[in-house]
Coordinates of C-alpha atoms in Angstrom, one line a residue:
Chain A
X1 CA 0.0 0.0 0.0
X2 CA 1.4 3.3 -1.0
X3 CA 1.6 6.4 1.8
X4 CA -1.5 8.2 -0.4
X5 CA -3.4 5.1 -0.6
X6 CA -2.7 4.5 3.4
X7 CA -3.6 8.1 3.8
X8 CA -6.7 7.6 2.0
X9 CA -7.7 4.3 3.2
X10 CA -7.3 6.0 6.9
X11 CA -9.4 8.7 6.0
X12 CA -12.2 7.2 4.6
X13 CA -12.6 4.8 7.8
X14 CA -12.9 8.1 9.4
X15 CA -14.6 10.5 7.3
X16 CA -15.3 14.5 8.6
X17 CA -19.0 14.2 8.4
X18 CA -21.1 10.9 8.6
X19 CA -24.2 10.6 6.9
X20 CA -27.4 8.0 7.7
X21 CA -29.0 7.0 4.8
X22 CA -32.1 5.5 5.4
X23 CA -34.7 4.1 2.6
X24 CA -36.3 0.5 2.2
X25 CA -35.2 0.5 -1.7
X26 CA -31.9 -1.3 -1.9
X27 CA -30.1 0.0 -5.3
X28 CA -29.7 3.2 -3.3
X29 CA -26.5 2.4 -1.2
X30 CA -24.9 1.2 -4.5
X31 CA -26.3 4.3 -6.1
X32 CA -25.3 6.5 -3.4
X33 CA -22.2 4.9 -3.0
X34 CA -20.8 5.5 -6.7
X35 CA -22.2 9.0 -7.2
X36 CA -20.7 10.2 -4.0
X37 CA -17.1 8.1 -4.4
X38 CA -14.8 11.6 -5.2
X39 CA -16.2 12.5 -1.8
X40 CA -16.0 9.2 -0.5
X41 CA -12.8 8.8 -1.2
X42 CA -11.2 12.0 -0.2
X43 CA -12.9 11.2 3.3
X44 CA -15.0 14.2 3.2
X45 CA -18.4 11.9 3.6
X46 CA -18.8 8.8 5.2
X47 CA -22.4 6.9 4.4
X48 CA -24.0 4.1 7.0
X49 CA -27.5 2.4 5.5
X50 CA -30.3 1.8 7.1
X51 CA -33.6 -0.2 5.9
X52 CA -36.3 1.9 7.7
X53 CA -36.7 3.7 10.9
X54 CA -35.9 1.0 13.3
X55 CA -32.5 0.3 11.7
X56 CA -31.9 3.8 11.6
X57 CA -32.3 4.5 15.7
X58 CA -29.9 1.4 16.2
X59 CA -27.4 2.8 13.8
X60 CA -27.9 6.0 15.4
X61 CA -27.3 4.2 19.0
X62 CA -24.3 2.0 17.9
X63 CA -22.4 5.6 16.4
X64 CA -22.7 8.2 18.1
X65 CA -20.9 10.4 15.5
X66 CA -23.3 11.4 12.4
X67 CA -24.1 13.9 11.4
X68 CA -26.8 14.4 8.7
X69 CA -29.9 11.8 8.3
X70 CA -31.3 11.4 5.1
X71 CA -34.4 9.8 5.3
X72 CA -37.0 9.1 2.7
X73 CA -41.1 8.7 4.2
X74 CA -42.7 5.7 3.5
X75 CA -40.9 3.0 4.9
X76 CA -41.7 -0.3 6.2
X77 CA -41.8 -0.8 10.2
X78 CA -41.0 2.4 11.1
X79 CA -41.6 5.4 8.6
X80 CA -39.6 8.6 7.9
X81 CA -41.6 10.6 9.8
X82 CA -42.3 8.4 13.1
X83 CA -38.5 8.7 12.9
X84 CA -38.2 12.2 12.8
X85 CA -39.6 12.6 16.5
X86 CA -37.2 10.1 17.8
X87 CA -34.0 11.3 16.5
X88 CA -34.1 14.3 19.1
X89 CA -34.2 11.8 21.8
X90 CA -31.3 9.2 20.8
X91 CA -28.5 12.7 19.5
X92 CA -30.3 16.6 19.7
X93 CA -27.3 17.3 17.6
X94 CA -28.5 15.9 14.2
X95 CA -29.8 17.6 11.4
X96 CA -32.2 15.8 9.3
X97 CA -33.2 15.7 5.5
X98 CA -36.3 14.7 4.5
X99 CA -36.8 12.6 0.8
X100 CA -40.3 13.4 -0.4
X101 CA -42.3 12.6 -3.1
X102 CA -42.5 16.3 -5.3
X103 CA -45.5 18.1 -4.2
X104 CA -46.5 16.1 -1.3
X105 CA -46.6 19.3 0.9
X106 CA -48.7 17.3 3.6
X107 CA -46.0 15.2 4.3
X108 CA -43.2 18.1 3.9
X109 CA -45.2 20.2 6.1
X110 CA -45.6 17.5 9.0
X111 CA -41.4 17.0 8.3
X112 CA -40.7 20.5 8.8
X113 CA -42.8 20.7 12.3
X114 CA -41.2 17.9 13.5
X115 CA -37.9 19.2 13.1
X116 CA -36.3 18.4 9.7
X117 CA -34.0 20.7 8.3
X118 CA -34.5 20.8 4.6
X119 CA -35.8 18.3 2.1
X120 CA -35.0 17.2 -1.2
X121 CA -37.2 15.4 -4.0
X122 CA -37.8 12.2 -5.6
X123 CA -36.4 11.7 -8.1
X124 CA -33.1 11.9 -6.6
X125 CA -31.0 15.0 -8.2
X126 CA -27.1 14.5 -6.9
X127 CA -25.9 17.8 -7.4
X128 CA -28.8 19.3 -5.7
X129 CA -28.4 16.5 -2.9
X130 CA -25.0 17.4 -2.5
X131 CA -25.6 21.1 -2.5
X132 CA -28.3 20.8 0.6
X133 CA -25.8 18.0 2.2
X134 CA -23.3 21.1 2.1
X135 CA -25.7 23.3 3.6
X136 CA -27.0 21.2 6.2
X137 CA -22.9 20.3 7.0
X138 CA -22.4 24.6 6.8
X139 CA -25.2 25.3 9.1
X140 CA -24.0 22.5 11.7
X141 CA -20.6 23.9 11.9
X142 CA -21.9 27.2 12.2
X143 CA -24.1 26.0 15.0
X144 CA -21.7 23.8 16.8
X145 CA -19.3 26.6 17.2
X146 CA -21.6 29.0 17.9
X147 CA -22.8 26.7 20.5
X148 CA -19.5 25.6 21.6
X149 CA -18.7 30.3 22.3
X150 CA -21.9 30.3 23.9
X151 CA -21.1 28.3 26.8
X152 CA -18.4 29.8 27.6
X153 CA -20.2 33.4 27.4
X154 CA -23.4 33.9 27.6
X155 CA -22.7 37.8 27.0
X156 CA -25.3 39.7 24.8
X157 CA -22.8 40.4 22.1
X158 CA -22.2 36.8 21.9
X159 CA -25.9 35.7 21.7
X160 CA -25.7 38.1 18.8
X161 CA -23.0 36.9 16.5
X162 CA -25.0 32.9 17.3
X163 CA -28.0 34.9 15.4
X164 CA -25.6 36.3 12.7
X165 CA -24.1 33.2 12.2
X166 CA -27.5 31.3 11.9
X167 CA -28.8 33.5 9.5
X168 CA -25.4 33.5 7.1
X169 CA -25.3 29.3 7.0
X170 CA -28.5 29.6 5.5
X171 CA -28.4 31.3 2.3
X172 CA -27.8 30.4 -1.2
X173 CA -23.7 30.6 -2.5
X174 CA -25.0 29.5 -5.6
X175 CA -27.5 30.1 -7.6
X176 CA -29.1 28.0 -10.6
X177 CA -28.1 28.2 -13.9
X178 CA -31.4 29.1 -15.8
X179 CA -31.3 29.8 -20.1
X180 CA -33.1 33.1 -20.4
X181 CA -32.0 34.6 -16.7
X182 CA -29.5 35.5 -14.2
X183 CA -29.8 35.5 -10.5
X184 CA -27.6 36.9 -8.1
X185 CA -28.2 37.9 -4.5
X186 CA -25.7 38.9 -1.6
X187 CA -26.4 40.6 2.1
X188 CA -24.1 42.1 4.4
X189 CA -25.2 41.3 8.1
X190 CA -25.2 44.3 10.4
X191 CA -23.8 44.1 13.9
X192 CA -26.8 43.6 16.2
X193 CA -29.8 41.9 13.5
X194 CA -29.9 39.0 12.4
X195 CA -33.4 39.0 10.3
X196 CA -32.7 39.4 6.5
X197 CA -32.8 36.4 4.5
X198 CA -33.1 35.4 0.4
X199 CA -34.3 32.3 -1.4
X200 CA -33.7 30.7 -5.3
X201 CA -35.7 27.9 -5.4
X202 CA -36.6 25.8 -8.4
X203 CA -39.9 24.9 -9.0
X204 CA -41.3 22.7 -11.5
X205 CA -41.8 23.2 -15.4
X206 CA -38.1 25.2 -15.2
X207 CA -39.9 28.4 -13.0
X208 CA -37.7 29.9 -10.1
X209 CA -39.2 31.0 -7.1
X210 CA -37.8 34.1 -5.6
X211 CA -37.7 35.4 -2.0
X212 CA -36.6 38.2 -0.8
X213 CA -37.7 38.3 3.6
X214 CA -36.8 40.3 6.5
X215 CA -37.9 39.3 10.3
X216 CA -38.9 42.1 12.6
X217 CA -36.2 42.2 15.8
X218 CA -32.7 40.4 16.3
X219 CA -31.2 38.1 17.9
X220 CA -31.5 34.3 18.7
X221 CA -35.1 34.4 18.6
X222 CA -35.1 36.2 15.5
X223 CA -32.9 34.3 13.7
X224 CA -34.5 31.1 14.4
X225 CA -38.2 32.4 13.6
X226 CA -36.2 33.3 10.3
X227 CA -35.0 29.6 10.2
X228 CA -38.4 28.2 10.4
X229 CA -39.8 30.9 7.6
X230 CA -37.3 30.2 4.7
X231 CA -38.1 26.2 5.6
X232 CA -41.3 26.7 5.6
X233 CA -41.3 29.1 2.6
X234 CA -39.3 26.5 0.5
X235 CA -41.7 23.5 1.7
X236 CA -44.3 26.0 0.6
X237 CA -43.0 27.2 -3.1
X238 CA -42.8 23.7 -3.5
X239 CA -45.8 21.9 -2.8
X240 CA -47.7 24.5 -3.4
X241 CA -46.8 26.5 -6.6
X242 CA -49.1 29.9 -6.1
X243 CA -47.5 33.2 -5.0
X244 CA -50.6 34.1 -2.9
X245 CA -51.3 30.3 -1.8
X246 CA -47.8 30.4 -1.0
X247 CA -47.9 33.2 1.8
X248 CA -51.2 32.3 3.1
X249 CA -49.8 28.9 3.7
X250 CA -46.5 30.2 5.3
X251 CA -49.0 33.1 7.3
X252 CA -50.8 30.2 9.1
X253 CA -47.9 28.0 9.7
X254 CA -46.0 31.1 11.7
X255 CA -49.4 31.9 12.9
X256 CA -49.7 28.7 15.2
X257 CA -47.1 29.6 17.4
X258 CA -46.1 33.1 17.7
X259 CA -46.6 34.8 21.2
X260 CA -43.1 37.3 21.0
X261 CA -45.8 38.8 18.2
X262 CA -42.7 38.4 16.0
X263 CA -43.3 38.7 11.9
X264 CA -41.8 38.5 8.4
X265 CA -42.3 40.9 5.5
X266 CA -42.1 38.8 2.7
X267 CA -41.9 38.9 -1.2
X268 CA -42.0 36.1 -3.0
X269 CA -42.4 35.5 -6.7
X270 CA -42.1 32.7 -9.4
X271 CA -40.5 33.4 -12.6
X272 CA -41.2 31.9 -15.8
X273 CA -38.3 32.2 -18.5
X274 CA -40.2 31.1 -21.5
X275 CA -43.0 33.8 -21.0
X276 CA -41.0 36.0 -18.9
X277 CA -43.9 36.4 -16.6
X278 CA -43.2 37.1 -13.1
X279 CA -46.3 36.2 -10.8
X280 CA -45.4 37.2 -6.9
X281 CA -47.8 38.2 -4.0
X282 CA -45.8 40.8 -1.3
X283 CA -46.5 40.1 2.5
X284 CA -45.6 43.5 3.8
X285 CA -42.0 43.6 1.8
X286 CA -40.8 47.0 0.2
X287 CA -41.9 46.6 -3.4
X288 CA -38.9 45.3 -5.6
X289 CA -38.2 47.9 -8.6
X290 CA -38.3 46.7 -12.2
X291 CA -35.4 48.4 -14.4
X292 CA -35.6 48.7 -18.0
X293 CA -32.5 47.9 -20.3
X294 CA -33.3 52.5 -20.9
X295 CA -32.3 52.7 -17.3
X296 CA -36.1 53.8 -16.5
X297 CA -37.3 52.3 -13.2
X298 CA -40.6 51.8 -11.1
X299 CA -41.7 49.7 -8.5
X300 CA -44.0 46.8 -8.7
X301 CA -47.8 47.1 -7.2
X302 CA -48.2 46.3 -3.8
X303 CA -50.8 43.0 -3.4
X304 CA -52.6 44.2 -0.1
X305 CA -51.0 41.5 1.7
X306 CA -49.8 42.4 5.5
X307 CA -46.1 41.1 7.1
X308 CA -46.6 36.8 7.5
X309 CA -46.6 35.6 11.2
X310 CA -49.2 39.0 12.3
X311 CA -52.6 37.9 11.8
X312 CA -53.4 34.3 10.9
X313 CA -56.4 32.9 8.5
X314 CA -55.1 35.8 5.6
X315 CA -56.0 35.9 2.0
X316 CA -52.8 36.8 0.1
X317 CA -53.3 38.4 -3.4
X318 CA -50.8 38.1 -6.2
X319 CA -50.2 40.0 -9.2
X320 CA -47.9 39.3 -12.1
X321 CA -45.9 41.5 -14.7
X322 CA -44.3 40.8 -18.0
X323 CA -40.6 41.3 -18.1
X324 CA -39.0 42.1 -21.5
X325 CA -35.6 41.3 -22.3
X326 CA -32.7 43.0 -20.5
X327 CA -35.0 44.1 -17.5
X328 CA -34.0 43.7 -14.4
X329 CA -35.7 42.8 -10.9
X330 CA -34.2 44.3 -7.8
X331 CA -35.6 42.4 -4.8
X332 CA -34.2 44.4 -1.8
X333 CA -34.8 45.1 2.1
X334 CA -35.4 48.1 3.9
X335 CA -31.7 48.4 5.3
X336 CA -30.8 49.2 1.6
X337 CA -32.9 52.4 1.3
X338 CA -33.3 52.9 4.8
X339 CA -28.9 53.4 5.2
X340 CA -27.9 56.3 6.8
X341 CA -25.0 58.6 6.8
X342 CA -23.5 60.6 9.2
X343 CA -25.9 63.2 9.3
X344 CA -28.7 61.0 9.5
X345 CA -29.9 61.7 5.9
X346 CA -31.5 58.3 4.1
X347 CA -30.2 56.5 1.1
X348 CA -33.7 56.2 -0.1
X349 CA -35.4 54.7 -3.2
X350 CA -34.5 57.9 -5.6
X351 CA -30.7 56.8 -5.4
X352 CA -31.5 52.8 -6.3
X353 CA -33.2 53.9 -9.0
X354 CA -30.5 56.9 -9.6
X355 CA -27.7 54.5 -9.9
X356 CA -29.3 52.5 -13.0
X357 CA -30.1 55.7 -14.9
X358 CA -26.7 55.5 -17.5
X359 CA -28.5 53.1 -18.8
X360 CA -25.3 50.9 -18.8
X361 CA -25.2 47.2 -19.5
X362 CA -24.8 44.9 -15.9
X363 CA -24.9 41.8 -14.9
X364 CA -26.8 40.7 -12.1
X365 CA -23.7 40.2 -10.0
X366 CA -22.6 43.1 -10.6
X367 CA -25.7 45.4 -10.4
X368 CA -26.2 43.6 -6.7
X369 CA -22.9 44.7 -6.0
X370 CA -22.8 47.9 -7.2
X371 CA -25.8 48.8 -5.3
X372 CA -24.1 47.6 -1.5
X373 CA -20.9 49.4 -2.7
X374 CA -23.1 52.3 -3.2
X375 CA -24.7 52.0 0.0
X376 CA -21.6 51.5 1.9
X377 CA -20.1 54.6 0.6
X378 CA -23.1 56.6 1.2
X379 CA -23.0 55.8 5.0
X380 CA -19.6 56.5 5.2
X381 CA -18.8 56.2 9.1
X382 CA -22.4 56.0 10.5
X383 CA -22.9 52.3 11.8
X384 CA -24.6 50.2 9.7
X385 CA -28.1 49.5 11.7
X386 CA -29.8 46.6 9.8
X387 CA -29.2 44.1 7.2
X388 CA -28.5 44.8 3.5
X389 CA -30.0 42.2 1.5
X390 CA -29.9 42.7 -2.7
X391 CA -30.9 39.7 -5.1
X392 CA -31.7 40.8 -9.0
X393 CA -33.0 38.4 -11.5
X394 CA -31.8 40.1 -14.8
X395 CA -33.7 38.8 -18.0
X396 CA -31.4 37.7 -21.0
X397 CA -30.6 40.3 -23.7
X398 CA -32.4 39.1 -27.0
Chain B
X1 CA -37.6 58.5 21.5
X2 CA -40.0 59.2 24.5
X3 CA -43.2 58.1 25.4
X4 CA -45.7 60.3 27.2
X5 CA -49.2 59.8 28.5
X6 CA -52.3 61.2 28.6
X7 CA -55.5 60.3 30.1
X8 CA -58.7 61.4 28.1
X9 CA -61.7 60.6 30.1
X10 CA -60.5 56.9 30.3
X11 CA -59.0 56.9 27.0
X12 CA -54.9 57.0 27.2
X13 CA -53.4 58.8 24.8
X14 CA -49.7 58.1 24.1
X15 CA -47.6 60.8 22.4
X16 CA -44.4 58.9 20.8
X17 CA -41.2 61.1 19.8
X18 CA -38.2 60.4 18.0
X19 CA -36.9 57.2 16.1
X20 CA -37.9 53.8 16.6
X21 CA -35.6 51.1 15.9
X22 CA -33.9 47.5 17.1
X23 CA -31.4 50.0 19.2
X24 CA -34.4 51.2 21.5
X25 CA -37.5 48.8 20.4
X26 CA -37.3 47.2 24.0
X27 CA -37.2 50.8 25.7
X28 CA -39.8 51.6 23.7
X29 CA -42.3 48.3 24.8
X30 CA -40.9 49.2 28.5
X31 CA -42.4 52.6 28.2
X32 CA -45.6 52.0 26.5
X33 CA -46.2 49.1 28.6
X34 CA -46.0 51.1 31.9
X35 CA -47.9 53.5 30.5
X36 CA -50.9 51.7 29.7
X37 CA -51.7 50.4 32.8
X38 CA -54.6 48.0 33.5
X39 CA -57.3 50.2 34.1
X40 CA -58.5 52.1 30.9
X41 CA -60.7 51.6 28.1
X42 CA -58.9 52.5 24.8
X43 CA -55.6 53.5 23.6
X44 CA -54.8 55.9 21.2
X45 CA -51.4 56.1 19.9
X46 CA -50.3 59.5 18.7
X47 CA -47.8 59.3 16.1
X48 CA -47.4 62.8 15.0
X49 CA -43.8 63.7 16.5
X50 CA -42.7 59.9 15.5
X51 CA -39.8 60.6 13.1
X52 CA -38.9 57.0 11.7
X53 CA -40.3 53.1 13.1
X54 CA -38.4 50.4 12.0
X55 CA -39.8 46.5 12.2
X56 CA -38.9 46.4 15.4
X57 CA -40.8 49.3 16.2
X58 CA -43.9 47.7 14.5
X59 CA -43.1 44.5 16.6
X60 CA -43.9 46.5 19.6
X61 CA -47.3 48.1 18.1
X62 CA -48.9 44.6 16.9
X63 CA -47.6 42.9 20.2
X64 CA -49.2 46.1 22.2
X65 CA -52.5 45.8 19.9
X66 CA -52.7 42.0 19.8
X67 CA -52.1 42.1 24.1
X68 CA -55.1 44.7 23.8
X69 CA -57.1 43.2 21.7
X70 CA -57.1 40.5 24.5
X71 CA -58.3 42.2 26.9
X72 CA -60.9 44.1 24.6
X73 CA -59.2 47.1 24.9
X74 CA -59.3 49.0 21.6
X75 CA -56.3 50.7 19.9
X76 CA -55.7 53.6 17.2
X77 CA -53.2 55.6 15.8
X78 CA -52.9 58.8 14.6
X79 CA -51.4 62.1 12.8
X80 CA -49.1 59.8 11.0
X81 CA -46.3 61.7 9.6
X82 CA -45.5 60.5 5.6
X83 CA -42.6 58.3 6.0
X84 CA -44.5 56.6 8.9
X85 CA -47.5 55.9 7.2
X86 CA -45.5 54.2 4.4
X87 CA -44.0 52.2 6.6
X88 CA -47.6 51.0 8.2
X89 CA -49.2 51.1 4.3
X90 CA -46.2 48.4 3.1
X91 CA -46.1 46.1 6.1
X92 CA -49.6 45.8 5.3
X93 CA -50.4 46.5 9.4
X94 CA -52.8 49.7 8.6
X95 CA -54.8 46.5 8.0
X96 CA -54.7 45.7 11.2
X97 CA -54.9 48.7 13.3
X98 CA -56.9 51.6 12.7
X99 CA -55.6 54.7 11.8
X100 CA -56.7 58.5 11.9
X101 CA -55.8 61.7 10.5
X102 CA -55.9 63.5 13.4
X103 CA -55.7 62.7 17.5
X104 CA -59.3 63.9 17.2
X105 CA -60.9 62.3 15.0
X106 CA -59.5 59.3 17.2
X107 CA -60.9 60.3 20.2
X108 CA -64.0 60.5 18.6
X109 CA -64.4 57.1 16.9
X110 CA -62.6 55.9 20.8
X111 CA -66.6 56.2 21.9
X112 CA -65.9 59.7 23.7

């Protein structure tokens, strides 16, 4: 045995993350096994099997060490779900993927209460697998050493940065590649918030559903009630399809348990690239602006809908708009027009729109950036008092 | 930002000042809560001197309304400067809470 193979060979019997795969159809390990081998094999993953829920919790006894548990539903013995409760009790410390059928929201929705983390659906897609396996791994790190700091100070600073760092392992690093469109989105955490948050998710028939969110408050409690929405917003998109539908869905979910009063101004939209409709419903969210390829700009009707989590049993409306080639959508929160600088004056809406007026050609990286750079310039040495969140879905050029 | 009360023939009248926002939010539940009380029949929120409200702000005013609401208290606001009343139009919550043009017109609808 050569030193790299020794090297490898010890690595892979003790990978840096393990990961319980747990499904009654047998060609999956083999499946899993050679679609994941790079990873295998450079000891990043480690995989255990297991049949069905019962396996799973002995697994989960025997090695105290994983991770992640991927877990499809229906399962002989015991099913996905039944197991979901019963991880807490064997490790707290797990974070679990659910493998659903596409569209079954009931079962995605009793998932998510019951503690799951994200899901992915059947058919099995490895690249997005491995992206949410990232994530999931991202957001554990995160939360074990945030954890780990908060033990050993329990100072208000502290709980602060746990909140930040909750809300930063769960955004999007990359976003789909789409013909006809761009996305990009980015967000610079301030000090003492932790409520902004964005969403690319891809829906069905080659739409993209957009969200752009920001949770009233900070800290802990914020930034897990911000958890909970985007979950529940993706579950949502998902199973659901309808802007409007959507956020009434999401509205009632929040609604159920929500005594801090706490809520979520949301805008959400699905995308079509072959019409170039955008359909979206606004729960209390500053109207995105639409910019032309001119330069011109205005903002997108409101929908009469009112901040999700605030009153439950609410009829979202929707609207929808037809986007022409070379517009632009810039989904943005209130921390972007609401910057200050030293003398107190706002950034406002007038200079978003301002900075688009040359008419120039951008992509939607750098139109995102350009506007934060823009912002931080503005505010110069003031302190930066919320969240700067940007995402722009830029239409292809004909 | 400051909070001062009023009583009205049983309806409380709270005059906010200044900027609301995540730095002061709590301060600013502390201060409205205390002046409230437990015995009165209707709140009236007077916004006119209320330069800016963030979310955090607006956290305060639903928890404040939905702890009312409760207790069958009613709550208004009023004299809403421009900027404010944007911020209550978009978040949707002038759904949610009434809201008057002027602290009269307030009173009046408060059953005085």
């Amino acid at each position: 045995m050569s030193d790299g193979t020794r090297a490898r060979a010890a690595r892979s019997a003790n990978p840096d993350y393990k990961i319980l795969v747990v499904d009654d159809e047998p060609d999956l390990e083999r499946l899993v096994k050679q679609r994941m081998r790079r990873h295998i094999r450079s000891g990043r993953y480690g995989f255990e099997f297991a049949g069905n829920g019962i396996e799973a919790l002995e697994k989960l006894t025997e090695i105290r060490d994983i991770d992640i548990v991927l877990s499809d539903i229906n399962m002989p013995k015991m099913d996905g779900l039944t197991l979901l409760q019963q991880i807490p009790e064997v490790n707290a410390d797990i974070r679990s993927v659910i493998v659903s059928a596409y569209g079954d929201m009931e079962n995605i929705r009793t998932a998510m209460n019951r503690g799951a983390f994200d899901f992915v659906t059947k058919p099995i897609d490895f690249a997005d697998l491995q992206v949410t396996i990232d994530r999931t791994l991202r957001h554990l790190d995160e939360w074990r050493a945030a954890l780990a700091s908060r033990d050993k100070l329990v100072a208000l600073q502290n709980e602060l940065d746990v909140a930040t760092k909750i809300q930063q392992s769960i955004l999007p690093d990359q976003f789909p590649h789409v013909d006809g469109c761009e996305v990009y989105g980015c967000m610079e955490a301030a000090r003492n918030v932790g409520g902004d948050f964005f969403d690319v998710i891809r829906l069905e028939g080659g739409s993209l559903g957009l969200a752009v969110a920001d949770v009233s408050d900070k800290g802990v409690p914020a930034a897990l009630f911000m958890m909970s929405s985007r979950t529940l917003l993706k579950g949502a998109a998902v199973g659901i399809g309808h802007p409007g539908a959507v956020l009434s869905e999401v509205n009632d979910l929040l609604n159920e348990t929500n005594d801090a009063a706490m809520f979520v101004t949301v805008f959400y939209g699905v995308y079509d690239p072959a019409s170039k409709v955008l359909t979206f419903s606004n729960g209390g969210h500053n109207p995105p602006l639409v910019v032309h390829a001119d330069g011109s700009s205005e903002e997108l009707e409101l929908t009469g809908g009112i901040a999700l989590g605030a009153v439950p049993q609410f009829e979202y409306g929707q609207a929808s708009v037809q986007l022409r080639p070379g517009d632009m959508v810039v989904f943005f929160t209130d921390g972007v027009t609401e910057a200050v600088n030293p003398r107190s004056d706002e950034f406002g809406l007038e200079a978003v729109q301002a900075l688009f007026e040359d008419g120039e050609t951008r992509s939607a990286q750098e139109a995102a950036e350009m506007i934060l750079k823009a912002v931080r310039e503005f505010a110069g040495e003031a302190p930066q008092f919320d969240d700067l969140t940007c995402m722009i879905l830029r239409v292809a050029d004909e | 930002m400051n909070v001062q009360a009023e009583n009205h023939d049983g309806v409380l009248v709270a005059k906010v000042e200044g900027r609301v926002d995540s730095s002061n939010s709590q301060d600013f539940e502390r201060q409205l809560q205390a002046a409230i009380g437990d015995d009165i029949g209707a709140v009236v929120m007077d916004l006119g001197q209320l330069a800016y409200i963030s979310s955090a702000g607006l956290r305060v005013v639903l928890l404040v309304a939905k702890t009312l609401g409760q207790r069958n208290v009613s709550i208004s606001l009023c004299a809403l400067s421009d900027p404010v009343q944007s911020v209550f139009e978009i978040s949707g919550f002038n759904r949610i809470i009434r809201i008057h043009d002027t602290q009269a017109d307030a009173l009046a609808a408060a059953g005085k």
